[in-house]
XYZ file of C-alpha atoms in Angstrom:
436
model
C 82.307 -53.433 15.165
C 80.635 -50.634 14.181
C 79.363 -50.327 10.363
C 80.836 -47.192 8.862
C 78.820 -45.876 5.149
C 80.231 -42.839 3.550
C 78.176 -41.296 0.555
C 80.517 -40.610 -2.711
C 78.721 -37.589 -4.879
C 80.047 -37.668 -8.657
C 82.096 -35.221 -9.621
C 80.518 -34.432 -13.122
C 76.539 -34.307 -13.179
C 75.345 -37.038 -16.129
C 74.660 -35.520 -19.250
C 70.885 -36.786 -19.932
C 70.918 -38.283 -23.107
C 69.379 -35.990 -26.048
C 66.604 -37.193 -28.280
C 67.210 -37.911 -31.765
C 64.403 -35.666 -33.971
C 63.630 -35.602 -37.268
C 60.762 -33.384 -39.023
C 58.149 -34.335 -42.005
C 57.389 -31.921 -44.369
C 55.467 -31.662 -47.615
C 53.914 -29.322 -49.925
C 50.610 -29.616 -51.496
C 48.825 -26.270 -51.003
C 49.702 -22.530 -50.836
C 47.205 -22.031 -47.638
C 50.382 -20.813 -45.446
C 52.740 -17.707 -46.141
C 55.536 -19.384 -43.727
C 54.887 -22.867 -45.595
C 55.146 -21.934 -49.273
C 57.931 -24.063 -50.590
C 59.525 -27.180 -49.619
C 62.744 -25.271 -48.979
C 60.762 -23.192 -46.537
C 59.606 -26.111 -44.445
C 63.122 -27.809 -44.398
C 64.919 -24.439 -43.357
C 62.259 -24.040 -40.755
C 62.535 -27.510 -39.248
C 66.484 -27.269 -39.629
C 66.479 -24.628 -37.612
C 64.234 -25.302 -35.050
C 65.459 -28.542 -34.178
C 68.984 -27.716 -33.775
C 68.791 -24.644 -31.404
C 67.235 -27.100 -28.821
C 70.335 -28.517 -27.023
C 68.647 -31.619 -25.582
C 67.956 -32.517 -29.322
C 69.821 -34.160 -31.461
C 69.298 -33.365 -35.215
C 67.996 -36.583 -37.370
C 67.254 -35.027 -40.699
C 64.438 -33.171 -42.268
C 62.305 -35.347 -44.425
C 60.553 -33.596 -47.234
C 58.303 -35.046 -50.269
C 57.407 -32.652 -52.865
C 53.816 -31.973 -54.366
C 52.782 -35.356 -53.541
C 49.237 -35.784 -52.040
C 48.452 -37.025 -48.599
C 45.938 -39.042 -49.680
C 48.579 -41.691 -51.252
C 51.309 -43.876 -49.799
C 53.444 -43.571 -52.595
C 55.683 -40.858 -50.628
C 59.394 -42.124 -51.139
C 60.576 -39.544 -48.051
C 57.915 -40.780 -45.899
C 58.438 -43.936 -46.560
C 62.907 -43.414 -45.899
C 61.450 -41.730 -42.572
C 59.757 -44.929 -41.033
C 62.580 -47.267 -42.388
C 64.930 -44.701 -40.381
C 62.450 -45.468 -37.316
C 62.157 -49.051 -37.835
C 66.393 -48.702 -37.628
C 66.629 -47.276 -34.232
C 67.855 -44.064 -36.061
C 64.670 -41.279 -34.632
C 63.186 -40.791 -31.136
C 60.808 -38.018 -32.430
C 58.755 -36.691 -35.601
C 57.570 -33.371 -35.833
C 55.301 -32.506 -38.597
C 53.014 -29.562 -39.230
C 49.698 -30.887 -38.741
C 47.274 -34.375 -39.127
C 46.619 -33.627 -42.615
C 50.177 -32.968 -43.702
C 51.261 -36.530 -42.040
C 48.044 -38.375 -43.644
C 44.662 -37.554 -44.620
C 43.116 -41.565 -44.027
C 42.085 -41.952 -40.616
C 43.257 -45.997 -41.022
C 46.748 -44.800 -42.945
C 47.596 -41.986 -40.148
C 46.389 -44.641 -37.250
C 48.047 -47.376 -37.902
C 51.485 -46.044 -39.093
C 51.264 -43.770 -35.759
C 50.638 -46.959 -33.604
C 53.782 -48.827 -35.786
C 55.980 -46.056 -34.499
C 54.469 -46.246 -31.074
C 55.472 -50.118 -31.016
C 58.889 -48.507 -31.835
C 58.740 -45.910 -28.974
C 58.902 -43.119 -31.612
C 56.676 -40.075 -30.566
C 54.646 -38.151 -33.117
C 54.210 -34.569 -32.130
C 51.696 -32.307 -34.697
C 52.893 -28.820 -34.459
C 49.293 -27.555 -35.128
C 47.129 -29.747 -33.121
C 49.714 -29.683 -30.152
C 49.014 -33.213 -30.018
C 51.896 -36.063 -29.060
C 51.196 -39.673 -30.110
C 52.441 -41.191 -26.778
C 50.524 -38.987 -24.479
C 47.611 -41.196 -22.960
C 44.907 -39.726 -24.861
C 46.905 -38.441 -27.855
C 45.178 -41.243 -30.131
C 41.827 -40.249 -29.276
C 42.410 -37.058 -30.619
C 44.132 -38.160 -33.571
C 40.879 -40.335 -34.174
C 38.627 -37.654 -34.207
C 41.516 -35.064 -35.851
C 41.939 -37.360 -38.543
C 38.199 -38.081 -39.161
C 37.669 -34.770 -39.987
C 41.473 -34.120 -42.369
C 39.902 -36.933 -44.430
C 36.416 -35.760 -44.923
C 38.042 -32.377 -45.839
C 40.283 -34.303 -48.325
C 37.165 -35.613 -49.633
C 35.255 -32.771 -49.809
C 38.078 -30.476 -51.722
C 38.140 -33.341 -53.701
C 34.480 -33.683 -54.761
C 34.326 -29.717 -55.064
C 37.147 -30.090 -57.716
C 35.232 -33.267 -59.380
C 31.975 -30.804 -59.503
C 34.032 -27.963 -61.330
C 35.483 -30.040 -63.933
C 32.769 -31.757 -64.799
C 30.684 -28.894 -65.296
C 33.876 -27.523 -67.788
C 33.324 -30.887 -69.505
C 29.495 -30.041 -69.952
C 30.619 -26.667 -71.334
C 32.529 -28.416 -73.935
C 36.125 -27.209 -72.623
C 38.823 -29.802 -72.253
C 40.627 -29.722 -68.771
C 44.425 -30.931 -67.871
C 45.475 -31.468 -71.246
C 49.361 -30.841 -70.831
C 50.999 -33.570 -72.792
C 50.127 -35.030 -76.877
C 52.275 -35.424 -79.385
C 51.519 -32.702 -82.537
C 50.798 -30.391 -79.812
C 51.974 -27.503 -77.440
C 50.035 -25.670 -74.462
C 51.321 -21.740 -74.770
C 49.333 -19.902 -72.395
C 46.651 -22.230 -71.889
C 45.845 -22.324 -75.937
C 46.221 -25.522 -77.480
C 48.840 -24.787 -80.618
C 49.697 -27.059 -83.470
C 53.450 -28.370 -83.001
C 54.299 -28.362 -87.249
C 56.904 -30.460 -87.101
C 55.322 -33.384 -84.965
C 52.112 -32.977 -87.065
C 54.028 -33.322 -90.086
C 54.638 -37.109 -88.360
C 50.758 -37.445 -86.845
C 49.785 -36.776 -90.720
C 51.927 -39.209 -91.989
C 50.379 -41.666 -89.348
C 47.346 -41.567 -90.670
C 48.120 -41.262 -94.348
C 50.566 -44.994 -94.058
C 47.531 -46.678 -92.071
C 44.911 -45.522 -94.326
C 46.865 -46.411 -97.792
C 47.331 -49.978 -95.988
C 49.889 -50.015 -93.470
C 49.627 -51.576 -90.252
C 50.404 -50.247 -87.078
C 54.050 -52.646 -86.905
C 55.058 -51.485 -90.382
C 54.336 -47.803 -89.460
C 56.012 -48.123 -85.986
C 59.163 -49.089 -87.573
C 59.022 -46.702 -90.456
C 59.512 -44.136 -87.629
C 62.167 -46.333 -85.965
C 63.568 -45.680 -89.097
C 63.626 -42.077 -89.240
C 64.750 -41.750 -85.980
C 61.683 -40.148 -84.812
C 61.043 -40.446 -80.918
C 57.670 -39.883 -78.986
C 56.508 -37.062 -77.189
C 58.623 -38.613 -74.068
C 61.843 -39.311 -76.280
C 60.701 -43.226 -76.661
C 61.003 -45.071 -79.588
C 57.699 -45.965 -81.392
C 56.019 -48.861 -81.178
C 52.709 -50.502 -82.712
C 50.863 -49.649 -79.715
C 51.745 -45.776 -79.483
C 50.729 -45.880 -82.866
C 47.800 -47.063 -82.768
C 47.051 -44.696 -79.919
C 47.499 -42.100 -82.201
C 45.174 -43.145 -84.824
C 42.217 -43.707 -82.133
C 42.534 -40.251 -80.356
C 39.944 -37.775 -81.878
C 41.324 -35.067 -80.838
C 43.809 -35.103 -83.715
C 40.276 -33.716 -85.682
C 39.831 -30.930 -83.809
C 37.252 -32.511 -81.534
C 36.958 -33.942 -77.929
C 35.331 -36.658 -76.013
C 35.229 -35.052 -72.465
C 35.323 -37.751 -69.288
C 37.120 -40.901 -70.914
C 37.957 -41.513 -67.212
C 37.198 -40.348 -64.246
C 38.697 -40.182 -60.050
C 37.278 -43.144 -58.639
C 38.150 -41.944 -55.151
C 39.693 -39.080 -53.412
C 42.019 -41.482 -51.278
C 43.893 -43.886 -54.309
C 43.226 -40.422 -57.170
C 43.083 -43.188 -59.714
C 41.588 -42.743 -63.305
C 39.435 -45.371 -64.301
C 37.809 -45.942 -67.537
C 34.682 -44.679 -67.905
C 32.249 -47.383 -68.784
C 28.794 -45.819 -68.776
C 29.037 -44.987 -64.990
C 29.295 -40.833 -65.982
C 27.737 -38.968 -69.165
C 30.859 -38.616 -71.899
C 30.757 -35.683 -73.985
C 31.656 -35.312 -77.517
C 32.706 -31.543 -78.263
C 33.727 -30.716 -82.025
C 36.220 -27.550 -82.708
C 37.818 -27.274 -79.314
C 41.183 -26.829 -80.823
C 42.680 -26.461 -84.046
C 42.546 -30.210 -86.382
C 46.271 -31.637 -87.175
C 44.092 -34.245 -89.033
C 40.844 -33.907 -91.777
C 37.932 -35.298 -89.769
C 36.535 -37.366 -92.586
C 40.489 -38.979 -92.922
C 39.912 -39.866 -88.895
C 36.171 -41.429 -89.948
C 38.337 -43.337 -93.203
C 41.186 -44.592 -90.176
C 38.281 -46.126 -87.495
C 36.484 -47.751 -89.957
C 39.739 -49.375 -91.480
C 40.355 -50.336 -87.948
C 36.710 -51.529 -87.123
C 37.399 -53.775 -90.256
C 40.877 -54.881 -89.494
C 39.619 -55.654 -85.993
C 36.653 -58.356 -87.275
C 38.926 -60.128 -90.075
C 41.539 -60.535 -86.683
C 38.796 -61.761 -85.070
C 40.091 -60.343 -81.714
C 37.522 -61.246 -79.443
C 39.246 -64.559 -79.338
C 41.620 -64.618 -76.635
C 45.160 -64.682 -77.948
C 46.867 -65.623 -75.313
C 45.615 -68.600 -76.417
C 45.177 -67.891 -80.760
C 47.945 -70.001 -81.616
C 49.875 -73.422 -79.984
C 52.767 -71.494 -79.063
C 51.423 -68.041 -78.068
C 52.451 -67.179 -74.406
C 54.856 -70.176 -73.746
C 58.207 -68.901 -75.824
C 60.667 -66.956 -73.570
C 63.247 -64.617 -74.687
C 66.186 -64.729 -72.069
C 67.736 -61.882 -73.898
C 65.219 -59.206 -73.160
C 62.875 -60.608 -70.776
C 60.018 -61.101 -73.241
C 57.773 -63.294 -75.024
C 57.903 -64.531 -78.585
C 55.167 -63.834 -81.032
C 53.946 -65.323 -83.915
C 54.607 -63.483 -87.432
C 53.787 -63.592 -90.712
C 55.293 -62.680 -93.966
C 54.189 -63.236 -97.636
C 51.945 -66.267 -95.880
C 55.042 -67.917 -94.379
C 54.503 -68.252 -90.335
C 57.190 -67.632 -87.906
C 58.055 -67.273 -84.266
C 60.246 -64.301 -82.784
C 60.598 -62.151 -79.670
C 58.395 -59.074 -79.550
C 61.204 -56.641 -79.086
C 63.262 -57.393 -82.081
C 59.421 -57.014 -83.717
C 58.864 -53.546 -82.035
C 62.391 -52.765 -82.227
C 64.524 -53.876 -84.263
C 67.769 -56.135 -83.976
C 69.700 -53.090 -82.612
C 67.893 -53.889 -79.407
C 67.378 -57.577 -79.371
C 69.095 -59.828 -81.744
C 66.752 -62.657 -81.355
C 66.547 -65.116 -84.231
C 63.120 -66.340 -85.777
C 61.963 -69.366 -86.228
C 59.831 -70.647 -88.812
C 56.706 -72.122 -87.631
C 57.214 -75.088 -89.582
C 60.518 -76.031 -88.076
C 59.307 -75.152 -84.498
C 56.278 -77.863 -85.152
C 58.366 -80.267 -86.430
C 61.064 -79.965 -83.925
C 58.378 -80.042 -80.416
C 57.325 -83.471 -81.700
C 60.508 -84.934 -81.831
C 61.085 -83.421 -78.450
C 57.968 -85.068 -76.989
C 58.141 -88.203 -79.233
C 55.260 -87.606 -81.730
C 55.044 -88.993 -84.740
C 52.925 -85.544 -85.768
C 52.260 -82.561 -83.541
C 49.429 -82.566 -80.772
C 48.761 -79.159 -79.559
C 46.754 -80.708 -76.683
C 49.825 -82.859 -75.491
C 52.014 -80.028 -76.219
C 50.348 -77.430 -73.824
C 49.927 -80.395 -71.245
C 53.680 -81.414 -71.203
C 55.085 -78.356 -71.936
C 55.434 -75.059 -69.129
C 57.914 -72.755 -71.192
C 60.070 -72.379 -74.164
C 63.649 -70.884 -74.163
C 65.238 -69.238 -77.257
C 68.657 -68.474 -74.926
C 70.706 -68.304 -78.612
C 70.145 -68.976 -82.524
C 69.409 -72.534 -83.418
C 68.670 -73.600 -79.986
C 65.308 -74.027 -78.028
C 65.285 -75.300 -74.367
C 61.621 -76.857 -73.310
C 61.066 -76.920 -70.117
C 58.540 -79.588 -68.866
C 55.557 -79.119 -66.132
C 57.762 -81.598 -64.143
C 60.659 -79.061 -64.062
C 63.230 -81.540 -66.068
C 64.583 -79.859 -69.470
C 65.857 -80.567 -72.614
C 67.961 -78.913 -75.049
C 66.826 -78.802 -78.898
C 68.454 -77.631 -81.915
C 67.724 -76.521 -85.610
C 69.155 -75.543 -88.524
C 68.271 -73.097 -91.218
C 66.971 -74.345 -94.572
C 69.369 -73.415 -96.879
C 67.823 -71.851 -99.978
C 69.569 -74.330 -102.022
C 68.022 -77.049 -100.354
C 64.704 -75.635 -100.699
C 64.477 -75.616 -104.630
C 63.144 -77.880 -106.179
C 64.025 -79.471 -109.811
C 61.304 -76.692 -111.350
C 62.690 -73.753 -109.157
C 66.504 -74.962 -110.665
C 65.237 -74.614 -114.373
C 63.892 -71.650 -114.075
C 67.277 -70.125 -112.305
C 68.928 -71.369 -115.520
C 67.067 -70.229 -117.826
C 66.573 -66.672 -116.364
C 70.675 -66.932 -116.512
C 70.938 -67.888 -120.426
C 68.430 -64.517 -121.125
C 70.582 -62.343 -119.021
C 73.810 -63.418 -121.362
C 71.707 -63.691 -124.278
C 70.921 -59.590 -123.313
C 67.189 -60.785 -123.693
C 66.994 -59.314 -119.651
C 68.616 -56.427 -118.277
């Protein structure tokens, strides 16, 4: 019998499937009229993506005033997570150096996406990732972004160092007591009214806690709207520049890839420039404040390490707020409590103290001393919990716990026969009308 094959033709030609694109866009220079703003580059990219009709619109992924040079790009970073989800076919961006100015960053993230089958296509470079020798050129594209990057940057390193050797500070935007109008540094009266006050507390004898919470107090906030604490106090009291005078390169760029500021520790010339801007505070009352600090500093004796200054330090946890407790002291009596009801107050964390006597006695019964050992303590002991008043959990290096409690001395148990005489006698004059 003879075979008989008849060939069926669709009716409807297949509609070839569309890609999905997405752009990358950011802003970091004015080079380009048609790239000026971020709104620019995401109307542009809208646009040109949708009036292709074998592309399917992903989504225009913008970061704003964010350098290339850093991976800390939240849109970027959304765009490969979109890849990674099967969500983009295609990238477009502008150009090498607007995708990433490190040769390693821009290869490797472009060979991630490769692994994906997502195609990279730079607009100015007419280059596509997946063509066969589209990461050669990238190589050599790259190589040259990134030495640009860090020539711009060392160009800009060169210029404000030589403003620094002129005496002139650079990039000072934000200090409390102050205001920037029109690039002139301006007294801010009613914040120096606080800086003053700083200084004037510390100096009659104040420490930086006491002052801190003075503030608190007040209700003043920080030039970010914080509330104060001991250390943005003390930050205020060791900046010169509330005298009037600068010292120029405190830190420097250690590279043009991370742009982190580093301390300077001797590896640049500082420079110390005196009436740069109008003085909030006396320069002989800033000399009086370091060298109550340089004094302060040697009775502390804060070269030891106090992390490890006291038994306890380091090793009681506040499950309220998350942080440590830390030892206290008032009118010579010793006691433990978190640091934020310290910096804070009890409006924030309403931690309860506990006096270093009772904490002592109470970790030897816990580990079966007769007396407290500090070196048995620290070897049994991981971590102290404080979860509410009166009650301290220890946790063991073993992992097993166990629950303690305490009880406050009442002040009637802690006078003795001498302290009750003299209550009774102080009474009699007050109805004899001998006290008033």
């Amino acid at each position: 019998m003879e075979k008989i094959v008849t060939k069926i033709y669709p009716s409807v030609s297949p509609i070839p499937a569309r890609l999905r694109v997405a752009a990358y866009a950011r802003v970091s220079s004015a080079k380009d009229a048609m790239f000026q703003s971020l709104a620019a580059q995401v109307s542009y990219y809208s646009n040109h993506i949708q009036q292709r009709l074998d592309w399917e619109y992903a989504g225009v992924y913008a970061d704003e005033a964010l350098t290339g040079t850093k991976d800390t790009r939240p849109e970027f970073q959304r765009l490969i997570a979109d890849c990674k989800d099967g969500k983009i076919d295609l990238i477009i961006t502008k150009s090498i150096s607007r995708f990433a100015r490190n040769t390693v960053t821009l290869l490797k993230t472009v060979r991630e996406l490769k692994l994906l089958g997502v195609d990279v296509y730079f607009e100015e470079q007419n280059i596509h990732s997946m063509s066969g020798d589209g990461e050669l050129m990238l190589t050599i594209l790259a190589s040259y972004a990134q030495e640009e990057s860090r020539s711009v940057s060392e160009n800009c390193k060169w210029r404000i160092r030589k403003r620094f050797q002129q005496g002139e500070i650079v990039n000072l935007r934000f200090m409390y007591g102050y205001r920037i109008n029109n690039g002139q540094i301006e007294i801010d009266q009613e914040q120096a009214e606080i800086v003053r006050m700083i200084y004037a507390d510390y100096v009659n004898g104040l420490g930086c806690d006491r002052i801190a919470a003075r503030l608190r107090e007040m209700g003043v906030r920080t030039f970010s709207g914080r509330q104060w604490t001991a250390k943005r106090v003390l930050a205020i009291l060791n900046n010169e520049k509330y005298s009037g005078n600068a010292l120029l390169q405190k830190k420097y760029v250690a590279d043009h890839l991370s742009k982190k500021l580093v301390y300077n520790r001797g590896i640049l010339p500082k420079y110390y420039a005196e009436g740069t801007h109008p003085p909030i505070i006396d320069p002989l009352i800033f000399q009086k404040a370091q060298e109550i600090m340089a004094l302060r500093r040697e009775n502390r004796n804060v070269r030891q390490n106090p992390a490890n200054r006291y038994p306890f330090s380091g090793l009681i946890f506040c499950p309220r707020c998350g942080k440590n407790y830390r030892r206290v002291t008032y009118k010579g009596h010793a006691a433990w409590n978190c640091s934020t009801f310290v910096n804070y107050g009890k409006d924030v964390c309403p931690a309860k103290q506990i006096p270093e006597p009772t904490l002592i006695s109470l970790t030897a019964e816990v580990l079966g001393l007769a007396e407290f050992d500090e070196v048995v303590f620290r070897s049994q002991i991981k971590q102290m919990q404080v979860p509410q008043a009166n009650k301290v959990i220890y946790i063991f290096q073993d992992g097993h716990e166990v629950e303690a409690l305490w009880q406050d001395r009442s002040r009637k148990s802690s006078w003795d026969d001498k302290k009750k005489q003299q209550a009774r006698e102080r009474a009699l004059a007050y109805q004899r009308g001998d006290l008033k």
